[in-house]
Coordinates of C-alpha atoms in Angstrom, one line a residue:
X1 CA 0.0 0.0 0.0
X2 CA 1.2 3.6 -0.6
X3 CA 2.8 5.3 2.3
X4 CA 2.1 9.0 3.2
X5 CA 1.3 11.1 6.2
X6 CA -2.3 11.4 5.0
X7 CA -3.8 8.3 3.3
X8 CA -7.5 8.0 2.6
X9 CA -9.2 5.2 0.8
X10 CA -12.1 6.1 -1.6
X11 CA -14.4 3.2 -2.8
X12 CA -17.4 3.8 -5.1
X13 CA -20.8 2.4 -4.0
X14 CA -21.2 0.7 -7.3
X15 CA -19.0 -2.4 -7.4
X16 CA -16.5 -2.1 -10.3
X17 CA -13.8 -4.7 -10.8
X18 CA -11.1 -2.4 -12.2
X19 CA -10.5 0.6 -14.5
X20 CA -10.6 -1.8 -17.4
X21 CA -14.3 -2.5 -16.7
X22 CA -15.3 1.1 -16.7
X23 CA -17.9 2.3 -19.2
X24 CA -19.4 5.6 -20.3
X25 CA -22.1 5.1 -17.7
X26 CA -19.4 5.0 -14.9
X27 CA -18.1 8.5 -15.8
X28 CA -20.3 10.2 -13.3
X29 CA -19.2 7.8 -10.5
X30 CA -15.5 8.4 -11.3
X31 CA -16.0 12.1 -11.5
X32 CA -17.8 12.2 -8.1
X33 CA -14.8 10.4 -6.5
X34 CA -12.5 13.2 -7.6
X35 CA -14.9 15.8 -6.3
X36 CA -15.0 13.9 -2.9
X37 CA -11.2 13.7 -2.9
X38 CA -11.0 17.5 -3.5
X39 CA -13.2 18.2 -0.5
X40 CA -11.3 15.8 1.7
X41 CA -8.0 17.4 0.8
X42 CA -9.3 20.8 1.9
X43 CA -10.7 19.3 5.1
X44 CA -7.4 17.7 6.1
X45 CA -5.3 20.7 5.1
X46 CA -3.3 19.3 2.2
X47 CA -5.1 21.1 -0.7
X48 CA -2.5 23.9 -0.8
X49 CA 0.6 21.8 -0.3
X50 CA -0.5 19.2 -2.8
X51 CA -1.9 15.7 -2.9
X52 CA -2.3 12.7 -5.1
X53 CA -5.2 10.5 -6.2
X54 CA -4.0 7.0 -7.4
X55 CA -5.5 3.6 -8.1
X56 CA -4.0 0.1 -8.3
X57 CA -4.8 -2.1 -11.3
X58 CA -4.2 -5.9 -11.5
X59 CA -1.8 -8.2 -9.6
X60 CA 1.3 -6.1 -10.5
X61 CA -0.5 -3.0 -9.2
X62 CA -0.8 -4.6 -5.8
X63 CA -4.4 -5.7 -5.8
X64 CA -5.0 -9.0 -4.1
X65 CA -8.8 -8.9 -4.6
X66 CA -9.6 -6.9 -7.7
X67 CA -12.0 -4.0 -7.0
X68 CA -11.9 -0.4 -8.1
X69 CA -10.8 2.0 -5.4
X70 CA -8.7 5.2 -5.1
X71 CA -6.0 6.4 -2.7
X72 CA -5.9 10.0 -1.6
X73 CA -2.3 10.7 -0.5
X74 CA -1.1 14.0 1.1
X75 CA 1.6 15.4 3.3
X76 CA 5.1 16.9 3.1
X77 CA 7.0 13.8 1.8
X78 CA 4.9 14.0 -1.4
X79 CA 6.7 17.2 -2.3
X80 CA 10.1 15.6 -2.0
X81 CA 9.1 12.8 -4.5
X82 CA 9.6 15.3 -7.3
X83 CA 13.2 15.9 -6.3
X84 CA 15.6 13.9 -8.6
X85 CA 18.1 13.5 -5.7
X86 CA 15.5 11.7 -3.6
X87 CA 14.3 8.2 -4.2
X88 CA 10.7 7.1 -4.0
X89 CA 11.6 5.1 -0.8
X90 CA 12.5 8.3 1.1
X91 CA 9.4 8.3 3.2
X92 CA 9.6 4.7 4.4
X93 CA 13.3 5.1 5.1
X94 CA 12.9 8.2 7.1
X95 CA 10.2 6.5 9.2
X96 CA 12.5 3.6 9.9
X97 CA 15.3 5.9 11.0
X98 CA 12.9 7.8 13.2
X99 CA 11.7 4.6 14.9
X100 CA 15.3 3.4 15.3
X101 CA 16.3 6.8 16.9
X102 CA 13.4 6.7 19.3
X103 CA 14.3 3.1 20.3
X104 CA 17.9 4.0 21.0
X105 CA 16.9 7.0 23.1
X106 CA 14.4 4.9 25.0
X107 CA 17.1 2.3 25.7
X108 CA 19.5 4.9 26.9
X109 CA 16.9 6.4 29.2
X110 CA 16.1 3.0 30.7
X111 CA 19.8 2.3 31.2
X112 CA 20.5 5.6 32.9
X113 CA 17.5 5.2 35.2
X114 CA 18.4 1.7 36.2
X115 CA 22.1 2.4 36.8
X116 CA 21.5 5.6 38.7
X117 CA 18.5 4.8 41.0
X118 CA 17.8 1.1 40.9
X119 CA 21.3 -0.5 40.8
X120 CA 23.0 -0.3 44.2
X121 CA 26.4 -1.1 42.7
X122 CA 26.1 1.5 39.9
X123 CA 28.2 0.1 37.0
X124 CA 30.7 2.7 35.8
X125 CA 29.9 4.2 32.4
X126 CA 33.6 4.2 31.5
X127 CA 35.7 1.1 32.2
X128 CA 38.3 2.1 34.8
X129 CA 42.0 1.6 34.1
X130 CA 43.7 -0.3 36.9
X131 CA 47.2 0.9 37.9
X132 CA 49.1 -2.4 38.2
X133 CA 52.5 -3.8 37.3
X134 CA 53.8 -7.4 36.8
X135 CA 55.8 -8.9 39.6
X136 CA 59.2 -10.0 38.5
X137 CA 61.0 -13.3 39.4
X138 CA 63.3 -11.2 41.6
X139 CA 60.3 -9.9 43.6
X140 CA 59.0 -13.4 44.2
X141 CA 62.4 -14.8 45.1
X142 CA 63.0 -12.0 47.7
X143 CA 59.6 -12.6 49.2
X144 CA 60.2 -16.4 49.4
X145 CA 63.6 -15.9 51.0
X146 CA 62.2 -13.6 53.7
X147 CA 59.3 -16.0 54.4
X148 CA 61.6 -18.9 54.7
X149 CA 63.5 -17.4 57.7
X150 CA 60.5 -17.0 59.9
X151 CA 58.1 -19.6 61.4
X152 CA 55.4 -17.1 62.2
X153 CA 52.1 -18.0 60.4
X154 CA 49.7 -15.2 59.6
X155 CA 46.4 -16.5 58.4
X156 CA 42.7 -15.9 58.6
X157 CA 41.8 -18.7 61.1
X158 CA 38.3 -20.1 61.7
X159 CA 36.3 -18.9 64.8
X160 CA 36.6 -22.4 66.3
X161 CA 40.3 -21.8 66.8
X162 CA 39.6 -19.4 69.6
X163 CA 40.0 -22.1 72.2
X164 CA 43.5 -22.9 71.0
X165 CA 44.4 -19.3 71.2
X166 CA 43.1 -19.1 74.8
X167 CA 45.2 -22.2 75.7
X168 CA 48.3 -20.6 74.2
X169 CA 47.7 -17.5 76.2
X170 CA 47.3 -19.5 79.4
X171 CA 50.6 -21.4 78.7
X172 CA 52.4 -18.1 78.1
X173 CA 51.1 -16.7 81.4
X174 CA 52.2 -19.9 83.2
X175 CA 55.7 -19.6 81.7
X176 CA 55.9 -16.0 82.8
X177 CA 54.9 -16.9 86.4
X178 CA 57.5 -19.6 86.4
X179 CA 60.2 -17.3 85.2
X180 CA 59.2 -14.7 87.9
X181 CA 59.4 -17.5 90.5
X182 CA 62.8 -18.6 89.4
X183 CA 64.1 -15.0 89.5
X184 CA 62.8 -14.6 93.0
X185 CA 64.5 -17.8 94.2
X186 CA 67.7 -16.6 92.5
X187 CA 67.5 -13.3 94.4
X188 CA 67.2 -15.0 97.8
X189 CA 70.3 -17.1 97.2
X190 CA 72.7 -14.5 96.0
X191 CA 74.9 -15.0 99.1
X192 CA 76.6 -18.1 97.6
X193 CA 79.1 -18.0 94.8
X194 CA 77.6 -21.0 93.0
X195 CA 74.2 -19.3 92.7
X196 CA 75.8 -16.1 91.5
X197 CA 77.7 -17.9 88.8
X198 CA 74.4 -19.7 87.8
X199 CA 72.5 -16.5 87.7
X200 CA 75.2 -14.8 85.6
X201 CA 75.2 -17.7 83.1
X202 CA 71.4 -17.6 82.9
X203 CA 71.3 -13.9 82.3
X204 CA 73.9 -14.2 79.6
X205 CA 71.9 -17.0 77.9
X206 CA 68.7 -15.0 78.0
X207 CA 70.4 -11.9 76.6
X208 CA 71.9 -13.9 73.7
X209 CA 68.5 -15.5 73.0
X210 CA 66.7 -12.2 73.0
X211 CA 69.3 -10.7 70.7
X212 CA 69.0 -13.6 68.2
X213 CA 65.2 -13.3 68.3
X214 CA 65.2 -9.6 67.5
X215 CA 67.5 -10.0 64.5
X216 CA 65.3 -12.5 62.7
X217 CA 64.0 -11.3 59.3
X218 CA 60.2 -10.9 59.4
X219 CA 58.1 -13.0 57.1
X220 CA 56.0 -10.0 56.0
X221 CA 57.3 -6.7 54.8
X222 CA 54.6 -4.1 54.2
X223 CA 54.3 -2.1 51.0
X224 CA 50.9 -0.2 51.4
X225 CA 49.1 0.4 48.1
X226 CA 51.3 -1.8 45.9
X227 CA 49.4 -4.0 43.5
X228 CA 51.2 -6.5 41.2
X229 CA 50.0 -9.2 38.8
X230 CA 51.4 -12.7 38.9
X231 CA 51.2 -15.8 36.7
X232 CA 50.7 -19.5 37.5
X233 CA 54.3 -20.4 38.6
X234 CA 54.6 -17.4 41.0
X235 CA 51.1 -18.1 42.4
X236 CA 52.1 -21.7 43.2
X237 CA 55.3 -20.6 45.0
X238 CA 53.3 -18.0 47.0
X239 CA 50.9 -20.7 48.2
X240 CA 53.8 -22.2 50.1
X241 CA 54.4 -19.0 52.1
X242 CA 53.0 -18.9 55.6
X243 CA 52.2 -15.2 55.8
X244 CA 49.6 -14.8 53.0
X245 CA 45.9 -14.2 52.9
X246 CA 44.2 -15.9 49.9
X247 CA 41.0 -14.2 48.6
X248 CA 38.5 -15.6 46.0
X249 CA 36.8 -12.7 44.3
X250 CA 34.1 -14.7 42.6
X251 CA 30.5 -14.9 43.6
X252 CA 29.3 -17.0 46.5
X253 CA 27.7 -19.7 44.4
X254 CA 30.8 -20.2 42.2
X255 CA 33.0 -20.2 45.3
X256 CA 31.0 -22.9 47.0
X257 CA 31.4 -25.2 44.0
X258 CA 35.2 -25.1 44.3
X259 CA 38.0 -22.8 45.4
X260 CA 41.7 -22.8 45.9
X261 CA 43.0 -23.9 49.3
X262 CA 41.7 -22.0 52.3
X263 CA 40.8 -18.9 50.3
X264 CA 38.2 -16.6 51.8
X265 CA 35.4 -15.3 49.7
X266 CA 34.9 -11.5 48.9
X267 CA 32.8 -11.0 45.8
X268 CA 34.4 -8.3 43.7
X269 CA 31.1 -7.0 42.3
X270 CA 29.8 -6.4 45.9
X271 CA 33.0 -5.3 47.5
X272 CA 31.6 -1.8 48.1
X273 CA 28.7 -3.2 50.2
X274 CA 28.8 -2.1 53.9
X275 CA 29.3 -5.7 55.2
X276 CA 32.3 -6.2 53.0
X277 CA 33.8 -2.8 53.7
X278 CA 33.5 -3.6 57.5
X279 CA 35.0 -7.1 56.9
X280 CA 38.0 -5.6 55.1
X281 CA 38.5 -2.8 57.6
X282 CA 38.9 -5.3 60.5
X283 CA 41.3 -7.7 58.7
X284 CA 44.9 -7.8 59.9
X285 CA 47.5 -6.0 57.7
X286 CA 50.4 -8.3 58.5
X287 CA 50.2 -10.7 55.5
X288 CA 50.6 -10.7 51.8
X289 CA 47.3 -10.5 49.9
X290 CA 46.8 -12.8 47.0
X291 CA 43.5 -12.5 45.0
X292 CA 42.1 -14.5 42.1
X293 CA 38.8 -14.8 40.2
X294 CA 37.8 -16.7 37.1
X295 CA 40.8 -15.5 35.0
X296 CA 41.3 -13.3 32.0
X297 CA 40.8 -9.6 32.6
X298 CA 40.0 -10.5 36.3
X299 CA 37.9 -7.4 36.9
X300 CA 36.6 -8.8 40.1
X301 CA 40.1 -9.2 41.5
X302 CA 41.0 -5.6 40.6
X303 CA 37.8 -4.4 42.3
X304 CA 38.8 -6.1 45.6
X305 CA 42.4 -5.0 45.3
X306 CA 41.3 -1.4 44.7
X307 CA 39.3 -1.3 48.0
X308 CA 42.0 -3.0 50.0
X309 CA 44.7 -0.7 48.7
X310 CA 42.7 2.3 50.0
X311 CA 42.7 0.6 53.5
X312 CA 46.5 0.4 53.5
X313 CA 47.0 -3.2 52.5
X314 CA 50.0 -4.2 50.4
X315 CA 51.7 -5.8 48.7
X316 CA 48.7 -7.2 46.9
X317 CA 49.2 -9.9 44.2
X318 CA 46.5 -10.6 41.6
X319 CA 46.7 -14.1 40.0
X320 CA 45.6 -13.4 36.4
X321 CA 45.1 -17.0 35.4
X322 CA 42.5 -17.4 38.1
X323 CA 40.4 -20.5 38.7
X324 CA 40.2 -21.4 35.0
X325 CA 43.9 -21.9 34.7
X326 CA 44.4 -23.3 38.2
X327 CA 41.7 -26.0 37.8
X328 CA 43.5 -27.3 34.6
X329 CA 47.1 -27.0 35.5
X330 CA 46.9 -28.1 39.1
X331 CA 45.8 -31.6 37.8
X332 CA 48.7 -32.0 35.4

């Protein structure tokens, strides 16, 4: 069917199959159709700008059921049809472009509304660039060397280990009392030369032990805000270090299906939630942080690292291979 802003269909009361079936007696009917079309053009305000009266004849003319009828077409696109530089499909094409533009604007409006008011995480419109570097073999070697000289283990321990911690405290208190008691006994027997020699020897031993303890290289050396990426080999080596905290940045459901070692779960997409901020703020800052997710770009790991960096954690290592690489290579 013809396409125009104004499209009226005119059908004569007398049934006529097509123009080919018109006779002299039908002249009055056809003439009346044109008079009606003229009145309708004035009524709909297209008489001055111009309009068309057309009819379709036969199958090639677009008639499915042959019957004589006329189309009154009017509106601004009709004027452009006479322009040589404009094809006859200008009107349909402009309508399609208009609809596409409206659809795009509607989609943008819905996206802005959802991300601004309905999405608590508010996805950034521009993908952030993470300021990271790649850890060298020398960096990992130095860390492993330091960790190997200390037996102190810094880990996130389960809550059921509180009883063990209490026993340890009790034992330390008992040893302190015992030491104080021995010191008291040594004081009351200073009149003999044997006791004096024993006390001197004990003091010298304790001083030497204290000096040796104070010169031990610590397992962890802080570097607040430092974030570096590591590959599979470096990640495996770091897993053998006592003073590391391993974090799985994937969602809770994926984490429950399988994770690496004793990794704790902090979902990168929800790291800004109050409960996760509180959790990070209360974590000890005396261990190396190692984070992984599914692999690849590892956006979730970078999100967690970014928040932890602001809280003074570091060094922070991001295993870029993630669970995807680990689950394959660890079985080889």
